[in-house]
Amino acid sequence: MTMTIQTSAPIRAKRKPVRTRKRATFDTMLGRAFLQIAAIAIFFGIWEAGVHAGYISAFLMGSPSGIFASFYQKLLSGELLMDSWITLFEAILGFVIGTIFGSLFGLALWYSVFVAKLVEPFIVAINSVPKIALAPIVVLWFGTGLISKVALAVSLTALVALIAAYQAAKDADVDLQSLMISMGADKHQVFFKAVVPSTLPAIIATFRINIGFGLVGAVVGEFISSQRGLGHMIFNASSLYDLNSVWVGLFTLMIMGFALYYVIDIIERTSLPWKQATTSHQVQV
């Protein structure tokens, strides 16, 4: 009796789905940059086509070609660079002062629970007031120069940094603090060795929010009273119904905020490499 042995067909490697391969193609720095640039080009292309077709009013909305012409003119005259530098300087100065002092004060509240509970209602009350409403008072107090714009930026950034730092200090690892105290550490050592390192991620994350608030404070101050700056340019252009120049100022602010956001990202990656190592991988679903 003869037995026939059937050999199984060779196992074929599973092919990756087309959708996964396409996503992997664009899931790179160049791929993402291509998609982002394409989205911007499509947006402006539809906008320009709508203006030429008469569906979008160039008087009320402006046009990409008019925005580019206005941008080129202001760039050649040096007006755009000067206004951008003034607004950037005011925003960064307000951001640095407000963030540093707000963070230090928020961390200092960790030292005394009594003082923290005492001032907490005042912090909440001040934070609930729209800081934009303080602009006329700030201008009256500090004049129409640089100080009033920086003061507005500080008022917007300081409380955000204070609340974030105080909350992070309260959420610091209690078990680690107890362990250090049991090993003979005093309050200052617990603060600098346990509390401050644990609050750094939250404080640096606040930088991303505060850099935008710094720009808001500077621009609002320029709206109220100023001779130069992007806020001054936008206010004057809107008064003259020059929508193209308004868009030039707004897009310049967007680019400025985008650049500053990535500067903060570089600072975070440099100062907290261990945080990047633990959050660099995400679960793909």
Short mmCIF file of C-alpha atoms in Angstrom, two decimals:
data_model
loop_
_atom_site.label_atom_id
_atom_site.label_comp_id
_atom_site.label_asym_id
_atom_site.label_seq_id
_atom_site.Cartn_x
_atom_site.Cartn_y
_atom_site.Cartn_z
CA MET A 1 0.00 0.00 0.00
CA THR A 2 1.48 3.27 -1.05
CA MET A 3 0.93 6.49 0.80
CA THR A 4 1.09 9.83 -0.88
CA ILE A 5 2.33 12.71 1.12
CA GLN A 6 0.95 16.08 0.13
CA THR A 7 3.21 18.97 0.77
CA SER A 8 1.54 22.15 1.86
CA ALA A 9 1.83 25.20 -0.35
CA PRO A 10 4.53 27.67 0.69
CA ILE A 11 3.32 30.18 3.21
CA ARG A 12 3.09 33.58 1.64
CA ALA A 13 4.02 36.62 3.62
CA LYS A 14 1.08 38.79 4.41
CA ARG A 15 1.00 41.91 2.40
CA LYS A 16 0.47 45.15 4.17
CA PRO A 17 -2.83 46.79 3.32
CA VAL A 18 -2.61 49.54 0.73
CA ARG A 19 -4.05 52.02 3.22
CA THR A 20 -1.28 51.26 5.74
CA ARG A 21 1.44 51.62 3.12
CA LYS A 22 0.04 54.95 1.94
CA ARG A 23 -0.11 56.23 5.50
CA ALA A 24 3.48 55.11 6.10
CA THR A 25 4.54 57.03 2.97
CA PHE A 26 3.22 60.31 4.36
CA ASP A 27 4.09 59.56 8.00
CA THR A 28 7.49 61.22 7.67
CA MET A 29 8.70 64.78 8.12
CA LEU A 30 8.76 65.40 4.37
CA GLY A 31 5.43 63.66 3.87
CA ARG A 32 3.69 65.69 6.53
CA ALA A 33 5.27 68.91 5.22
CA PHE A 34 4.01 68.06 1.72
CA LEU A 35 0.46 67.51 2.97
CA GLN A 36 0.52 70.73 5.01
CA ILE A 37 1.82 72.81 2.08
CA ALA A 38 -0.72 71.18 -0.23
CA ALA A 39 -3.56 72.01 2.16
CA ILE A 40 -2.44 75.67 2.31
CA ALA A 41 -2.12 75.85 -1.48
CA ILE A 42 -5.59 74.34 -1.97
CA PHE A 43 -7.08 76.76 0.56
CA PHE A 44 -5.61 79.84 -1.12
CA GLY A 45 -6.39 78.45 -4.58
CA ILE A 46 -10.08 78.03 -3.71
CA TRP A 47 -10.09 81.50 -2.14
CA GLU A 48 -8.55 83.13 -5.24
CA ALA A 49 -10.86 81.22 -7.58
CA GLY A 50 -13.87 82.31 -5.52
CA VAL A 51 -12.78 85.96 -5.76
CA HIS A 52 -12.33 85.77 -9.55
CA ALA A 53 -15.66 83.97 -9.96
CA GLY A 54 -17.44 86.63 -7.92
CA TYR A 55 -18.55 84.30 -5.12
CA ILE A 56 -16.22 85.96 -2.58
CA SER A 57 -16.05 89.71 -2.13
CA ALA A 58 -12.47 90.99 -2.43
CA PHE A 59 -13.53 94.15 -0.58
CA LEU A 60 -14.83 92.26 2.48
CA MET A 61 -12.51 89.25 2.44
CA GLY A 62 -9.43 90.32 0.49
CA SER A 63 -7.72 88.06 -2.04
CA PRO A 64 -4.55 85.95 -1.94
CA SER A 65 -3.03 87.90 -4.84
CA GLY A 66 -3.78 91.20 -3.08
CA ILE A 67 -2.38 89.86 0.20
CA PHE A 68 0.84 88.79 -1.53
CA ALA A 69 1.15 92.19 -3.26
CA SER A 70 0.63 94.02 0.05
CA PHE A 71 3.10 91.70 1.81
CA TYR A 72 5.73 92.29 -0.88
CA GLN A 73 5.27 96.05 -0.72
CA LYS A 74 5.51 96.22 3.07
CA LEU A 75 8.50 93.88 3.06
CA LEU A 76 10.41 96.01 0.56
CA SER A 77 9.64 99.22 2.46
CA GLY A 78 10.87 97.65 5.73
CA GLU A 79 7.58 98.48 7.47
CA LEU A 80 6.64 94.85 8.03
CA LEU A 81 10.02 93.88 9.48
CA MET A 82 10.05 96.86 11.85
CA ASP A 83 6.48 96.26 13.05
CA SER A 84 7.13 92.53 13.47
CA TRP A 85 10.30 93.15 15.49
CA ILE A 86 8.53 95.60 17.83
CA THR A 87 5.62 93.22 18.48
CA LEU A 88 7.95 90.25 18.90
CA PHE A 89 10.13 92.11 21.41
CA GLU A 90 7.10 93.22 23.47
CA ALA A 91 5.61 89.71 23.45
CA ILE A 92 8.84 87.92 24.42
CA LEU A 93 9.62 90.41 27.17
CA GLY A 94 6.13 90.10 28.63
CA PHE A 95 6.25 86.31 28.28
CA VAL A 96 9.61 85.99 30.06
CA ILE A 97 8.74 88.35 32.93
CA GLY A 98 5.23 87.01 33.45
CA THR A 99 6.20 83.34 33.21
CA ILE A 100 9.22 83.59 35.50
CA PHE A 101 7.53 85.58 38.27
CA GLY A 102 4.25 83.66 37.98
CA SER A 103 6.01 80.30 38.18
CA LEU A 104 8.19 81.37 41.11
CA PHE A 105 5.21 82.68 43.06
CA GLY A 106 3.18 79.54 42.32
CA LEU A 107 6.03 77.31 43.52
CA ALA A 108 6.52 79.46 46.63
CA LEU A 109 2.92 78.78 47.66
CA TRP A 110 3.93 75.16 48.27
CA TYR A 111 5.86 76.28 51.35
CA SER A 112 2.76 77.31 53.28
CA VAL A 113 -0.64 75.65 52.94
CA PHE A 114 -2.13 78.45 55.08
CA VAL A 115 -0.90 81.21 52.77
CA ALA A 116 -1.94 79.22 49.69
CA LYS A 117 -5.49 78.82 50.96
CA LEU A 118 -5.54 82.47 51.99
CA VAL A 119 -4.58 83.88 48.59
CA GLU A 120 -6.28 81.27 46.41
CA PRO A 121 -9.69 83.07 46.30
CA PHE A 122 -7.95 86.30 45.25
CA ILE A 123 -6.07 84.48 42.49
CA VAL A 124 -9.30 82.93 41.21
CA ALA A 125 -11.08 86.31 41.34
CA ILE A 126 -8.31 88.11 39.43
CA ASN A 127 -8.06 85.29 36.91
CA SER A 128 -11.80 85.51 36.19
CA VAL A 129 -11.47 89.14 35.05
CA PRO A 130 -10.83 89.43 31.29
CA LYS A 131 -7.37 90.93 31.07
CA ILE A 132 -8.34 92.80 27.92
CA ALA A 133 -10.62 94.94 30.08
CA LEU A 134 -7.52 96.12 31.96
CA ALA A 135 -5.94 97.55 28.80
CA PRO A 136 -7.27 101.13 29.18
CA ILE A 137 -6.19 101.22 32.84
CA VAL A 138 -2.73 99.87 32.01
CA VAL A 139 -2.30 102.49 29.28
CA LEU A 140 -3.33 105.24 31.72
CA TRP A 141 -0.88 103.96 34.34
CA PHE A 142 2.13 103.22 32.13
CA GLY A 143 1.58 105.47 29.12
CA THR A 144 1.58 104.56 25.45
CA GLY A 145 5.14 103.28 25.21
CA LEU A 146 6.77 99.90 25.54
CA ILE A 147 5.98 99.43 29.24
CA SER A 148 2.20 99.35 28.78
CA LYS A 149 2.41 96.60 26.12
CA VAL A 150 4.77 94.54 28.26
CA ALA A 151 2.53 95.06 31.30
CA LEU A 152 -0.48 93.72 29.39
CA ALA A 153 1.51 90.68 28.24
CA VAL A 154 2.66 90.10 31.82
CA SER A 155 -0.91 90.32 33.13
CA LEU A 156 -1.97 87.61 30.68
CA THR A 157 0.95 85.25 31.26
CA ALA A 158 1.71 85.59 34.98
CA LEU A 159 -1.52 84.14 36.34
CA VAL A 160 -1.49 81.22 33.91
CA ALA A 161 2.05 80.35 34.98
CA LEU A 162 1.19 80.85 38.67
CA ILE A 163 -1.83 78.55 38.61
CA ALA A 164 -0.01 75.87 36.59
CA ALA A 165 3.04 75.91 38.88
CA TYR A 166 0.96 75.88 42.06
CA GLN A 167 -1.20 73.00 40.83
CA ALA A 168 1.85 71.02 39.76
CA ALA A 169 3.48 71.61 43.15
CA LYS A 170 0.36 70.37 44.91
CA ASP A 171 0.35 67.23 42.75
CA ALA A 172 4.01 66.43 43.43
CA ASP A 173 4.69 62.88 44.61
CA VAL A 174 3.72 62.81 48.30
CA ASP A 175 5.31 59.40 48.86
CA LEU A 176 8.66 60.65 47.62
CA GLN A 177 8.43 63.69 49.87
CA SER A 178 7.58 61.51 52.86
CA LEU A 179 10.48 59.21 52.07
CA MET A 180 12.92 62.11 51.91
CA ILE A 181 11.64 63.52 55.21
CA SER A 182 12.00 60.11 56.85
CA MET A 183 15.61 60.03 55.66
CA GLY A 184 16.33 63.37 57.34
CA ALA A 185 15.75 65.87 54.52
CA ASP A 186 14.53 69.33 55.50
CA LYS A 187 11.81 71.33 53.74
CA HIS A 188 14.21 73.14 51.42
CA GLN A 189 15.79 69.87 50.28
CA VAL A 190 12.37 68.33 49.64
CA PHE A 191 11.38 71.40 47.64
CA PHE A 192 14.47 71.51 45.42
CA LYS A 193 15.02 67.74 45.10
CA ALA A 194 11.43 66.50 44.73
CA VAL A 195 8.89 69.28 44.14
CA VAL A 196 10.71 71.46 41.60
CA PRO A 197 11.82 68.58 39.29
CA SER A 198 8.30 67.16 39.24
CA THR A 199 6.78 70.53 38.30
CA LEU A 200 9.16 71.27 35.40
CA PRO A 201 7.11 69.40 32.75
CA ALA A 202 3.94 71.31 33.70
CA ILE A 203 5.76 74.66 33.82
CA ILE A 204 7.43 74.17 30.44
CA ALA A 205 4.13 72.97 28.96
CA THR A 206 2.66 76.29 30.11
CA PHE A 207 5.22 78.06 27.92
CA ARG A 208 3.29 76.89 24.85
CA ILE A 209 0.14 78.65 26.10
CA ASN A 210 1.89 81.73 27.43
CA ILE A 211 3.76 82.51 24.23
CA GLY A 212 0.39 83.01 22.55
CA PHE A 213 -0.88 85.12 25.45
CA GLY A 214 2.27 87.25 25.21
CA LEU A 215 1.46 88.03 21.58
CA VAL A 216 -2.16 88.77 22.49
CA GLY A 217 -1.13 91.23 25.21
CA ALA A 218 1.32 93.04 22.91
CA VAL A 219 -1.17 93.31 20.04
CA VAL A 220 -4.04 94.48 22.27
CA GLY A 221 -1.78 97.15 23.75
CA GLU A 222 -0.92 98.28 20.23
CA PHE A 223 -4.63 98.40 19.38
CA ILE A 224 -5.26 100.80 22.27
CA SER A 225 -2.41 103.21 21.61
CA SER A 226 0.83 102.85 19.68
CA GLN A 227 2.84 104.23 16.80
CA ARG A 228 4.33 100.97 15.49
CA GLY A 229 3.78 97.24 15.73
CA LEU A 230 1.62 94.64 14.00
CA GLY A 231 -1.38 95.60 16.15
CA HIS A 232 -1.02 99.21 15.02
CA MET A 233 -0.74 98.10 11.39
CA ILE A 234 -3.83 95.87 11.62
CA PHE A 235 -5.86 98.59 13.37
CA ASN A 236 -4.98 101.25 10.80
CA ALA A 237 -5.59 98.90 7.87
CA SER A 238 -9.01 97.88 9.21
CA SER A 239 -9.93 101.55 9.68
CA LEU A 240 -9.15 102.11 5.98
CA TYR A 241 -10.95 98.89 4.91
CA ASP A 242 -7.65 97.54 3.59
CA LEU A 243 -8.40 93.86 4.18
CA ASN A 244 -5.29 92.68 2.36
CA SER A 245 -3.02 94.53 4.81
CA VAL A 246 -5.09 93.20 7.72
CA TRP A 247 -4.48 89.66 6.50
CA VAL A 248 -0.77 90.40 6.12
CA GLY A 249 -0.63 91.38 9.80
CA LEU A 250 -2.68 88.35 10.89
CA PHE A 251 -0.66 85.85 8.86
CA THR A 252 2.57 87.39 10.14
CA LEU A 253 1.33 86.88 13.71
CA MET A 254 0.46 83.26 12.86
CA ILE A 255 3.94 82.63 11.47
CA MET A 256 5.49 84.34 14.49
CA GLY A 257 3.44 82.22 16.92
CA PHE A 258 4.27 79.07 14.93
CA ALA A 259 8.00 79.81 15.10
CA LEU A 260 7.92 80.62 18.82
CA TYR A 261 5.94 77.44 19.53
CA TYR A 262 8.71 75.36 17.98
CA VAL A 263 11.36 77.28 19.88
CA ILE A 264 9.53 76.24 23.06
CA ASP A 265 9.41 72.67 21.73
CA ILE A 266 13.20 72.69 21.26
CA ILE A 267 13.64 74.06 24.80
CA GLU A 268 11.44 71.26 26.16
CA ARG A 269 13.31 68.55 24.25
CA THR A 270 16.65 69.92 25.45
CA SER A 271 15.75 70.45 29.10
CA LEU A 272 13.56 67.35 29.54
CA PRO A 273 15.06 64.57 27.40
CA TRP A 274 13.74 61.90 29.77
CA LYS A 275 10.17 63.14 29.18
CA GLN A 276 10.60 62.85 25.42
CA ALA A 277 11.96 59.32 25.80
CA THR A 278 8.88 58.19 27.72
CA THR A 279 6.35 59.85 25.41
CA SER A 280 7.96 59.29 22.02
CA HIS A 281 5.95 56.12 21.30
CA GLN A 282 2.23 56.03 20.77
CA VAL A 283 -0.07 53.06 20.30
CA GLN A 284 -1.21 52.83 16.68
CA VAL A 285 -4.84 51.79 16.41
#
